[in-house]
Amino acid sequence: MAEAARRRLDSSPPELPFEGLRVVDVSSLYAAPLIATNLADFGADVIKVEHPRGDDARRWGLAKDGVPLWWKSVGRNKRSIALDLNADEGREVVRRLAGAADVLIENFRPGRMEAWGLGPDDLQARNPRLVYVRVTGFGQTGPMSSQPGFGTLAEAFSGFASITGQPDGPPTLPPFGLADGVAAQVGTWATLAALYWRDVQRGGGQVVDLSLYEPLFSILGPQLAEYQQLQVVQQRQGNRSPRTTPRNAYETSDGRWVAISAGTQQIADRVLRAIERDDLVGDARFADAASRRAHADELDGLVADWIDAHPLEEVLHAFAEAQAPIAPIYDASQIFADRQYRERGSFVDLPDPELGTIAMAAVVPRLSRTPGRIARAGATPVGADTEAVLSSLGEDGWPAGGSR
């Protein structure tokens, strides 16, 4: 999409789809930096700008011998430089980089970048082709725009927590950065949409205004329409679904857990066959989705009782024989040993100078001709590439070399 990448198409195709794309990442923690990571995984040259104290993501999660483990994944495939944006010198470096970049990503509170003279009007005056990506808790507009926002608040504000948890329990928050992760995926395609409009539709740069709560809100299903039209407010149902049954987590006789979701009548019939209740296929109580929902307790109990009487391997075999979808509920140790994960390459063991190897999720999605790759894990020393980057700034303001 970048001009350099399009020039390469005239000769030979790039090895990775975003080669030639220049990205300045001045964000911290998770959602916004993950947008930059996604672009870097597919070839973009990303310069990660951190405060000299380091991105807060370096201090999240566990460390081994002082090496932050999560940072190895979040900071991968980027060149890391340390700048203090409160200082004129640091801001001037960002201006030079942004003047030659295709994308700048930031997640400061609204107004902070403008106060530094680094807002979109400032930088796009210098580089009209710049796609300026802004990630905040509540967006750049609205009465809450100036409030600090994090993924946890977005998971609450979006409606997600309200419908998650047991019926007699409290609203439940996810134990990982769900809102941040969803926002990052949306932010990635939004960035690419802006670049496509710029380069293919012959437009110019623009601003991507991304809140943390709206991407998660947008995938929660029809609950808003159900409230507007029927005054129905979706309630917490544990692992059940208000729209289909059986759908739950079930414990086997050997203490393992499996997940089932009968999203169609055909699957529901296969589940009945898997639990050796062929006699109930076609039964009026379970003959369609509405009837199954009306008899959800009865049907769910039948499935739970059968699974409770059989060990995991027998349960998986019976469901496979009936072609009824089922999956074991894994923890990290089981994922690490699983053949599907291993043989498909769903995670990689990446060589690392400090840890020997470090395991992390592989690049997604998979492209048949230009798949992404992880060239290096996140650099542990803050600003590991500062000297190399600042000493090689070209006439256009972009440093020589790259993350590949």
Short mmCIF file of N, CA, C and O in Angstrom, two decimals, residues 1-2 4-6 8 13-24 34-47 76-79 102-103 188 192 195 363-365 367 369-376 398-399 401-404:
data_model
loop_
_atom_site.label_atom_id
_atom_site.label_comp_id
_atom_site.label_asym_id
_atom_site.label_seq_id
_atom_site.Cartn_x
_atom_site.Cartn_y
_atom_site.Cartn_z
N MET A 1 0.82 -1.20 0.00
CA MET A 1 0.00 0.00 0.00
C MET A 1 0.86 1.25 0.00
O MET A 1 0.50 2.26 -0.58
N ALA A 2 1.96 1.21 0.71
CA ALA A 2 2.85 2.36 0.73
C ALA A 2 3.45 2.56 -0.65
O ALA A 2 3.52 1.65 -1.47
N ALA A 4 6.50 2.95 -1.58
CA ALA A 4 7.65 2.09 -1.83
C ALA A 4 7.21 0.69 -2.19
O ALA A 4 7.78 0.05 -3.08
N ALA A 5 6.19 0.19 -1.51
CA ALA A 5 5.71 -1.16 -1.79
C ALA A 5 5.10 -1.21 -3.18
O ALA A 5 5.28 -2.18 -3.92
N ARG A 6 4.37 -0.17 -3.57
CA ARG A 6 3.74 -0.17 -4.90
C ARG A 6 4.80 -0.10 -6.00
O ARG A 6 4.63 -0.69 -7.07
N ARG A 8 7.64 -1.51 -5.87
CA ARG A 8 8.22 -2.85 -5.99
C ARG A 8 7.37 -3.75 -6.86
O ARG A 8 7.87 -4.68 -7.49
N PRO A 13 7.36 -9.02 -6.77
CA PRO A 13 6.47 -8.88 -5.61
C PRO A 13 7.25 -8.90 -4.31
O PRO A 13 8.29 -9.55 -4.20
N PRO A 14 6.77 -8.17 -3.31
CA PRO A 14 7.47 -8.17 -2.02
C PRO A 14 7.37 -9.52 -1.34
O PRO A 14 6.43 -10.29 -1.58
N GLU A 15 8.36 -9.81 -0.51
CA GLU A 15 8.35 -11.08 0.21
C GLU A 15 7.22 -11.10 1.24
O GLU A 15 6.63 -12.14 1.50
N LEU A 16 6.93 -9.95 1.83
CA LEU A 16 5.84 -9.81 2.79
C LEU A 16 4.94 -8.68 2.31
O LEU A 16 5.41 -7.71 1.71
N PRO A 17 3.63 -8.76 2.57
CA PRO A 17 2.69 -7.82 1.93
C PRO A 17 2.86 -6.38 2.33
O PRO A 17 2.50 -5.48 1.56
N PHE A 18 3.39 -6.09 3.54
CA PHE A 18 3.51 -4.70 3.97
C PHE A 18 4.94 -4.19 3.92
O PHE A 18 5.26 -3.16 4.53
N GLU A 19 5.82 -4.88 3.20
CA GLU A 19 7.17 -4.36 3.04
C GLU A 19 7.11 -2.98 2.39
O GLU A 19 6.38 -2.77 1.43
N GLY A 20 7.89 -2.06 2.91
CA GLY A 20 7.87 -0.69 2.42
C GLY A 20 6.95 0.20 3.24
O GLY A 20 7.02 1.42 3.11
N LEU A 21 6.11 -0.39 4.08
CA LEU A 21 5.21 0.40 4.93
C LEU A 21 5.97 0.85 6.17
O LEU A 21 6.60 0.05 6.87
N ARG A 22 5.92 2.14 6.45
CA ARG A 22 6.65 2.73 7.57
C ARG A 22 5.66 3.13 8.67
O ARG A 22 4.71 3.89 8.41
N VAL A 23 5.92 2.66 9.88
CA VAL A 23 4.99 2.87 11.00
C VAL A 23 5.76 3.42 12.20
O VAL A 23 6.80 2.88 12.58
N VAL A 24 5.22 4.48 12.79
CA VAL A 24 5.74 5.02 14.05
C VAL A 24 4.75 4.65 15.14
O VAL A 24 3.58 5.05 15.09
N LEU A 34 -0.48 -3.36 19.72
CA LEU A 34 -0.76 -4.60 19.00
C LEU A 34 -1.13 -4.33 17.55
O LEU A 34 -0.87 -5.15 16.67
N ILE A 35 -1.73 -3.18 17.27
CA ILE A 35 -1.97 -2.81 15.87
C ILE A 35 -0.63 -2.75 15.13
O ILE A 35 -0.49 -3.30 14.03
N ALA A 36 0.34 -2.10 15.75
CA ALA A 36 1.67 -2.00 15.13
C ALA A 36 2.32 -3.36 15.00
O ALA A 36 2.99 -3.65 14.00
N THR A 37 2.13 -4.22 16.01
CA THR A 37 2.69 -5.57 15.94
C THR A 37 2.08 -6.34 14.77
O THR A 37 2.79 -7.04 14.03
N ASN A 38 0.77 -6.23 14.59
CA ASN A 38 0.12 -6.92 13.47
C ASN A 38 0.70 -6.48 12.14
O ASN A 38 0.93 -7.30 11.23
N LEU A 39 0.93 -5.19 11.98
CA LEU A 39 1.52 -4.68 10.74
C LEU A 39 2.95 -5.16 10.58
O LEU A 39 3.38 -5.54 9.48
N ALA A 40 3.70 -5.17 11.69
CA ALA A 40 5.09 -5.63 11.63
C ALA A 40 5.19 -7.10 11.28
O ALA A 40 6.12 -7.52 10.58
N ASP A 41 4.24 -7.90 11.75
CA ASP A 41 4.25 -9.34 11.46
C ASP A 41 4.18 -9.61 9.96
O ASP A 41 4.61 -10.66 9.49
N PHE A 42 3.62 -8.66 9.21
CA PHE A 42 3.49 -8.84 7.77
C PHE A 42 4.42 -7.91 6.99
O PHE A 42 4.18 -7.63 5.83
N GLY A 43 5.48 -7.44 7.64
CA GLY A 43 6.55 -6.79 6.90
C GLY A 43 6.73 -5.32 7.11
O GLY A 43 7.72 -4.75 6.61
N ALA A 44 5.81 -4.64 7.80
CA ALA A 44 5.99 -3.20 8.01
C ALA A 44 7.23 -2.93 8.86
O ALA A 44 7.56 -3.70 9.76
N ASP A 45 7.90 -1.83 8.57
CA ASP A 45 9.04 -1.38 9.36
C ASP A 45 8.49 -0.50 10.47
O ASP A 45 8.08 0.64 10.24
N VAL A 46 8.43 -1.03 11.69
CA VAL A 46 7.82 -0.33 12.83
C VAL A 46 8.91 0.18 13.76
O VAL A 46 9.75 -0.60 14.22
N ILE A 47 8.89 1.47 14.02
CA ILE A 47 9.76 2.05 15.03
C ILE A 47 8.94 2.31 16.28
O ILE A 47 8.00 3.10 16.27
N ARG A 76 7.51 -7.60 19.61
CA ARG A 76 8.23 -8.31 18.55
C ARG A 76 8.22 -7.54 17.23
O ARG A 76 7.34 -6.74 16.94
N ASN A 77 9.24 -7.82 16.44
CA ASN A 77 9.36 -7.32 15.06
C ASN A 77 9.43 -5.80 14.97
O ASN A 77 9.17 -5.23 13.91
N LYS A 78 9.80 -5.12 16.06
CA LYS A 78 9.88 -3.66 16.05
C LYS A 78 11.29 -3.19 16.39
O LYS A 78 12.01 -3.86 17.14
N ARG A 79 11.66 -2.02 15.88
CA ARG A 79 12.88 -1.36 16.31
C ARG A 79 12.52 -0.44 17.47
O ARG A 79 11.62 0.40 17.35
N ASP A 102 4.17 6.27 6.91
CA ASP A 102 2.84 6.04 6.37
C ASP A 102 1.78 6.07 7.47
O ASP A 102 0.65 6.48 7.24
N VAL A 103 2.16 5.60 8.67
CA VAL A 103 1.21 5.45 9.77
C VAL A 103 1.88 5.91 11.06
O VAL A 103 3.06 5.61 11.30
N THR A 188 -6.41 -2.64 13.25
CA THR A 188 -5.53 -3.07 12.17
C THR A 188 -6.23 -2.95 10.83
O THR A 188 -5.68 -2.38 9.87
N LEU A 192 -5.59 -0.41 7.55
CA LEU A 192 -5.43 -0.88 6.17
C LEU A 192 -6.48 -0.27 5.26
O LEU A 192 -6.21 0.01 4.09
N LEU A 195 -5.27 3.13 4.42
CA LEU A 195 -4.16 3.05 3.46
C LEU A 195 -4.67 2.69 2.06
O LEU A 195 -4.17 3.22 1.05
N VAL A 363 1.80 -15.92 13.93
CA VAL A 363 1.15 -14.83 13.20
C VAL A 363 -0.20 -15.31 12.67
O VAL A 363 -0.31 -16.40 12.10
N VAL A 364 -1.21 -14.50 12.86
CA VAL A 364 -2.52 -14.75 12.26
C VAL A 364 -2.97 -13.48 11.54
O VAL A 364 -2.62 -12.38 11.95
N PRO A 365 -3.76 -13.65 10.45
CA PRO A 365 -4.17 -14.90 9.82
C PRO A 365 -3.08 -15.45 8.90
O PRO A 365 -2.02 -14.82 8.75
N LEU A 367 -1.65 -16.41 5.27
CA LEU A 367 -1.76 -16.11 3.85
C LEU A 367 -0.98 -17.15 3.06
O LEU A 367 0.13 -17.53 3.46
N ARG A 369 0.47 -17.05 0.02
CA ARG A 369 1.64 -16.65 -0.76
C ARG A 369 2.56 -15.69 -0.02
O ARG A 369 3.77 -15.66 -0.30
N THR A 370 2.02 -14.91 0.89
CA THR A 370 2.85 -13.95 1.63
C THR A 370 2.55 -14.04 3.12
O THR A 370 2.08 -13.07 3.73
N PRO A 371 2.81 -15.19 3.72
CA PRO A 371 2.52 -15.33 5.15
C PRO A 371 3.43 -14.44 5.99
O PRO A 371 4.58 -14.19 5.63
N GLY A 372 2.89 -13.97 7.12
CA GLY A 372 3.71 -13.18 8.02
C GLY A 372 4.72 -14.04 8.74
O GLY A 372 4.70 -15.27 8.66
N ARG A 373 5.63 -13.39 9.44
CA ARG A 373 6.61 -14.14 10.21
C ARG A 373 7.12 -13.30 11.37
O ARG A 373 6.99 -12.08 11.38
N ILE A 374 7.66 -13.97 12.34
CA ILE A 374 8.24 -13.31 13.50
C ILE A 374 9.75 -13.38 13.36
O ILE A 374 10.35 -14.46 13.43
N ALA A 375 10.37 -12.24 13.13
CA ALA A 375 11.81 -12.20 12.91
C ALA A 375 12.58 -12.14 14.22
O ALA A 375 13.67 -12.70 14.34
N ARG A 376 12.01 -11.45 15.20
CA ARG A 376 12.71 -11.35 16.48
C ARG A 376 11.69 -11.01 17.57
O ARG A 376 10.67 -10.37 17.31
N TRP A 398 13.70 9.09 7.58
CA TRP A 398 13.51 7.70 8.00
C TRP A 398 14.86 7.00 8.09
O TRP A 398 15.72 7.19 7.23
N PRO A 399 15.07 6.18 9.13
CA PRO A 399 16.37 5.53 9.29
C PRO A 399 16.58 4.38 8.34
O PRO A 399 15.63 3.73 7.89
N GLY A 401 17.90 0.58 7.23
CA GLY A 401 17.70 -0.73 7.85
C GLY A 401 16.25 -1.01 8.08
O GLY A 401 15.37 -0.45 7.44
N GLY A 402 15.97 -1.89 9.00
CA GLY A 402 14.60 -2.28 9.29
C GLY A 402 14.61 -3.42 10.27
O GLY A 402 15.67 -3.88 10.71
N SER A 403 13.40 -3.88 10.59
CA SER A 403 13.28 -4.94 11.59
C SER A 403 13.52 -6.32 11.03
O SER A 403 13.53 -7.30 11.74
N ARG A 404 13.68 -6.44 9.70
CA ARG A 404 13.85 -7.76 9.07
C ARG A 404 15.31 -8.16 8.98
O ARG A 404 16.12 -7.44 8.44
#
